[in-house]
Every structure is written in C-alpha cells, then in structure tokens.
Tab-separated table of C-alpha atoms in Angstrom:
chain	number	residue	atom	x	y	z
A	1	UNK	CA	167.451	179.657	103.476
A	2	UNK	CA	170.287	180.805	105.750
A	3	UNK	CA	167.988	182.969	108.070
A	4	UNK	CA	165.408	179.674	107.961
A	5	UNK	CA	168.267	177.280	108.850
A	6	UNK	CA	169.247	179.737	111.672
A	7	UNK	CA	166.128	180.682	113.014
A	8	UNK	CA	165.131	177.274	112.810
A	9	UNK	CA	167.562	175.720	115.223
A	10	UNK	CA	166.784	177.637	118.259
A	11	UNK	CA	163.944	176.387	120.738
A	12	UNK	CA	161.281	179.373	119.290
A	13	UNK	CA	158.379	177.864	117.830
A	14	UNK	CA	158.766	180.423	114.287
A	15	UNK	CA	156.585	180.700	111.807
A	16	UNK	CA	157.914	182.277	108.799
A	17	UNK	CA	156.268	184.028	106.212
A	18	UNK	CA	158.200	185.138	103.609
A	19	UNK	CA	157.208	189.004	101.908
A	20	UNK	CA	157.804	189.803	98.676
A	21	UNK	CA	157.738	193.542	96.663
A	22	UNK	CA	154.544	193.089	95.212
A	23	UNK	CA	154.948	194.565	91.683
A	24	UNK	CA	158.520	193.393	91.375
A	25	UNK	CA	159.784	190.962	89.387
A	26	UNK	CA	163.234	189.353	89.960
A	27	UNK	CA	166.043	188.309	87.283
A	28	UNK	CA	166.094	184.734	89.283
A	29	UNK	CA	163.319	183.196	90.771
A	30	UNK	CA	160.234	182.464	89.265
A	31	UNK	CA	157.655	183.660	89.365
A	32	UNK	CA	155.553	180.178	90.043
A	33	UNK	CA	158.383	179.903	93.349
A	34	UNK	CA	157.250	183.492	94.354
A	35	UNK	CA	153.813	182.419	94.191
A	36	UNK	CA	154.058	179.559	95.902
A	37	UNK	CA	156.103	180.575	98.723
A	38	UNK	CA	155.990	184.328	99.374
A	39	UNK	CA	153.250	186.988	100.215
A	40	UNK	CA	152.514	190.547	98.680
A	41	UNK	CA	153.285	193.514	101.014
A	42	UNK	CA	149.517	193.580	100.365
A	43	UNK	CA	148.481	189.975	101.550
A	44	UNK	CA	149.960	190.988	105.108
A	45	UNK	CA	149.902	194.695	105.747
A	46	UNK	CA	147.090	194.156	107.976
A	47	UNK	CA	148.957	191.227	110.365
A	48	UNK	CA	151.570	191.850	113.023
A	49	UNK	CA	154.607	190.633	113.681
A	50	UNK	CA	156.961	189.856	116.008
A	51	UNK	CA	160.024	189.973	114.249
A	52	UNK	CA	160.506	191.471	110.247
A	53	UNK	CA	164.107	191.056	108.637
A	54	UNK	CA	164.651	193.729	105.460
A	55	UNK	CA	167.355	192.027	103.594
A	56	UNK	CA	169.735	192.960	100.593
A	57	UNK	CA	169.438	193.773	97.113
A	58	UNK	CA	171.940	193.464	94.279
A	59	UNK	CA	171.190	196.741	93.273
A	60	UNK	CA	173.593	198.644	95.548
A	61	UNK	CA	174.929	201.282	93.029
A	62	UNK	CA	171.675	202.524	92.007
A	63	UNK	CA	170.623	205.497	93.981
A	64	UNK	CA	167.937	204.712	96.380
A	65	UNK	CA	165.308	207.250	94.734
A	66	UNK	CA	165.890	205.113	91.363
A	67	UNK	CA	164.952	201.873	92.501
A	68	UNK	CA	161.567	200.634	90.827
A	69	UNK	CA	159.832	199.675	94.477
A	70	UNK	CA	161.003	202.529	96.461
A	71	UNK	CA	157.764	203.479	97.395
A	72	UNK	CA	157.113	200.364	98.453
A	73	UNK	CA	159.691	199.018	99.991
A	74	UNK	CA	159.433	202.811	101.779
A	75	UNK	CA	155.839	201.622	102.802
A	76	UNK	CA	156.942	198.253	104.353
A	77	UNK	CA	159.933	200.280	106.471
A	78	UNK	CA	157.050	202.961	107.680
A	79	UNK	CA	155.279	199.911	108.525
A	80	UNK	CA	157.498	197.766	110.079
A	81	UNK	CA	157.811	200.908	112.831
A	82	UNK	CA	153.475	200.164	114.136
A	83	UNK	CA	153.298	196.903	113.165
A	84	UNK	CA	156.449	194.620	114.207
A	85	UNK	CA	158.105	193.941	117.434
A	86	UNK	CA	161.825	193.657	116.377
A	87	UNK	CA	162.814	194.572	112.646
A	88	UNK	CA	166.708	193.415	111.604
A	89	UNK	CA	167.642	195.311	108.176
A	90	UNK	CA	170.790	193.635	106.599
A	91	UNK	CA	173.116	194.201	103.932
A	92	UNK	CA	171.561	196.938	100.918
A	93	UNK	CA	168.315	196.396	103.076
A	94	UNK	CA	169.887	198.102	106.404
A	95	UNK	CA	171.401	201.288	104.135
A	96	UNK	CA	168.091	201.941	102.630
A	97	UNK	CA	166.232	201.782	105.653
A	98	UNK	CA	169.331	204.129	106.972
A	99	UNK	CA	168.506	206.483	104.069
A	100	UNK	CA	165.041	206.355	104.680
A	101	UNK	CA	164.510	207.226	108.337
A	102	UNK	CA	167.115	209.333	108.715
A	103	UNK	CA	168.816	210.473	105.380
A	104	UNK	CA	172.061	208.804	105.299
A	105	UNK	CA	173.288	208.031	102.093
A	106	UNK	CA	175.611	205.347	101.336
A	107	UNK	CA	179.550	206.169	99.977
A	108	UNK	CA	180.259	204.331	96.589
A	109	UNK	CA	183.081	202.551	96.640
A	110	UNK	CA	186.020	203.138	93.981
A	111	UNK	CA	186.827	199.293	94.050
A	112	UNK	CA	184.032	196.371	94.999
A	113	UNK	CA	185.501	195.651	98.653
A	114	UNK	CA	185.927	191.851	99.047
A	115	UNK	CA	187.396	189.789	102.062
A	116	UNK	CA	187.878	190.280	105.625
A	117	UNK	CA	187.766	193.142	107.139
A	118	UNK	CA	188.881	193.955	111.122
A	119	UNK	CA	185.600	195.574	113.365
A	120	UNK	CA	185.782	196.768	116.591
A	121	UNK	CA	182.938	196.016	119.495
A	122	UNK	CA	182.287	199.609	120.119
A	123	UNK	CA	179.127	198.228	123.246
A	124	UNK	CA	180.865	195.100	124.774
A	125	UNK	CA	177.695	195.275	127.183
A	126	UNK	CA	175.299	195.695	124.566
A	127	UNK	CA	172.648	191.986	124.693
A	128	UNK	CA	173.818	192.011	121.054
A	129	UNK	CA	177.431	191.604	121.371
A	130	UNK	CA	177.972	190.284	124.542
A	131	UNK	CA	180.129	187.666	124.653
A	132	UNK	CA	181.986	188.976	121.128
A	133	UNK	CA	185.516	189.369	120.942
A	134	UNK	CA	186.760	193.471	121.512
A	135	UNK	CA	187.826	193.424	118.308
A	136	UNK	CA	186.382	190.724	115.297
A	137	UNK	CA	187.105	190.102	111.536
A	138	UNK	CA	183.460	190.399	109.329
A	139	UNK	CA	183.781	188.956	105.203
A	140	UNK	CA	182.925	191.684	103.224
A	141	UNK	CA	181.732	191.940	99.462
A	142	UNK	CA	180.063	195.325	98.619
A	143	UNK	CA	180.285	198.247	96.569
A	144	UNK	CA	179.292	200.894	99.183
A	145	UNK	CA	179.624	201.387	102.382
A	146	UNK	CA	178.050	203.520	105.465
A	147	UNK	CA	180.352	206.122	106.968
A	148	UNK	CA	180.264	206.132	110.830
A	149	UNK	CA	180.757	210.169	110.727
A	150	UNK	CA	177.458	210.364	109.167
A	151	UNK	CA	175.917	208.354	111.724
A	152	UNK	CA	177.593	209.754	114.567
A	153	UNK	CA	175.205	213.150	114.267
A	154	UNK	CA	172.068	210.764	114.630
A	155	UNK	CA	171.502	211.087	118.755
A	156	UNK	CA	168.945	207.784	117.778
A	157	UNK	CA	171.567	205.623	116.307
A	158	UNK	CA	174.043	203.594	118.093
A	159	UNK	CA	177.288	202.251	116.378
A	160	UNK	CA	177.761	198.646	117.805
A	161	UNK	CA	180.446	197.475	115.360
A	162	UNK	CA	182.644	199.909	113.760
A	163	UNK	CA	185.124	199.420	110.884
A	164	UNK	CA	188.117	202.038	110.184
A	165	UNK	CA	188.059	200.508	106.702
A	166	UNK	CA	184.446	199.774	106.448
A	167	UNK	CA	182.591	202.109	108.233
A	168	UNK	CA	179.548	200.897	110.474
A	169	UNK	CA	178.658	197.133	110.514
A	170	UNK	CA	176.255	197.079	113.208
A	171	UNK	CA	174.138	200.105	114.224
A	172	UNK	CA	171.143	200.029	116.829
A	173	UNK	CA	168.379	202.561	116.827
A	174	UNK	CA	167.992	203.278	120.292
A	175	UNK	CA	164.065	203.340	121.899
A	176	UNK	CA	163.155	200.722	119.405
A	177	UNK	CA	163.951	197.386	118.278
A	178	UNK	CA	165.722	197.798	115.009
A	179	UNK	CA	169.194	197.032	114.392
A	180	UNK	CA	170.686	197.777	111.113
C-alpha cells in the first residue's frame, strides 16, 4: 500500500500489477486476497515492464539457499535483468538480489538493530540523491545488515548511502537501472 500511495501521487499514469511467488504460501494473507489481487511469476513472465520493485521478506535470518522459493524468486531477479526497464530491490529483497548477482552475503546481527541510524550521501550528484542532506538519519529494524567492504570489491556497484553502523543503505549497479 505504501509504494501504491507513493507511486500514486505523482503525475505517471501507473499501472500496477502486483507479482506474487507462485508456489508460496504466506502466514498472513489469504489466499482468496492473493487471488484476487496478485499474479503468478507465471501469469507475467512473458510481459515487460517498465519498472519491477523486489521487496522484503520476514525471513532475514534464514540463509538465502534455504528459503522455499529461491529458485524462483532467483528466476524473477534473472528476469527482471531482459525484461524490465528500472528494477528497485528493498529491504531482505535488495540483499538477496545482492547475493544473487554478485555473491554478497548478508552479516547477522548479534542484536535486532532498531531506530535511527546516521548515513552519509556518499554521490551528492547522483539523480537519486540530489537534493539530500550530506549526511541523513534512516529508521532501521533488521537483523542483518550489508557490509560496505564487501561491496566495495564489486567495480559494478556503487555505494550511494553509507552507514558506519549500518553498512550500505543505498547501492546502484552501475550500466543498469537497479538500485538496491
């Protein structure tokens, strides 16, 4: 709903189509709501699209490999690459894409990290911060985190917004539209 309400109040004419793991089936929706308002990876792996947001799971201490619809959800990021313009992974969604292109694995956390945590704008020019304060505060609640160092090796990845607590908040893949 937050991503509708957003998207929804700028001058775009969006239409949204919400994607769902096919197989999968969630602790708290129903499945009558999932039918009724979402598509399989299967109903529109043959469509295009210009923008694709890969959001969170509540599954973050589980290691990638172990989730039930890695293949899948593998699948979707692979496809996201041919068939979708800009792709925005958030959240658990951004560090398993991370993990999946390029191998980064997330750090658990010895303590669930919860508040508000100071970032720094790392690419004041960049069309995705400009305008942003040099240095912001981001709310926080996870139980992992990405560490910049392991980022920093990728030549492909950019760190926008950078934590000393937190690690990377906002990383762009440069030559592409994806921002994690």
């Amino acid at each position: 709903r937050q991503f509708a309400r957003l998207i929804g109040s700028t001058p775009l004419q969006v239409k949204l189509t919400l994607v769902k793991i096919t197989n999968h089936i969630p602790k708290n929706t129903s499945p009558e709501y999932l039918t009724k308002f979402y598509k399989s990876f299967n109903d529109i792996k043959n469509k295009k699209f210009d923008g694709f947001i890969i959001t969170g799971a509540p599954i973050e201490k589980l290691d990638f490999k172990n989730v039930k619809y890695w293949d899948e959800l593998s699948q979707i990021m692979d496809w996201t690459i041919i068939n979708v313009h800009s792709v925005f992974s958030i959240c658990w969604g951004a560090m398993a894409m991370l993990f999946h292109r390029f191998g980064v694995d997330k750090e658990l956390l010895k303590e669930k990290a919860f508040g508000c945590y100071n970032h720094t704008n790392l690419a004041p020019n960049s069309p995705f911060l400009r305008g942003i304060s040099d240095d912001i505060v981001i709310p926080i609640s996870r139980w992992t985190k990405i560490n910049s160092s392991d980022l920093e090796r990728i030549s492909n990845l950019k760190i926008l917004l950078d934590s000393n607590e937190m690690g990377a908040c906002l990383i762009e893949e440069k030559n592409s539209n994806i921002l994690y």
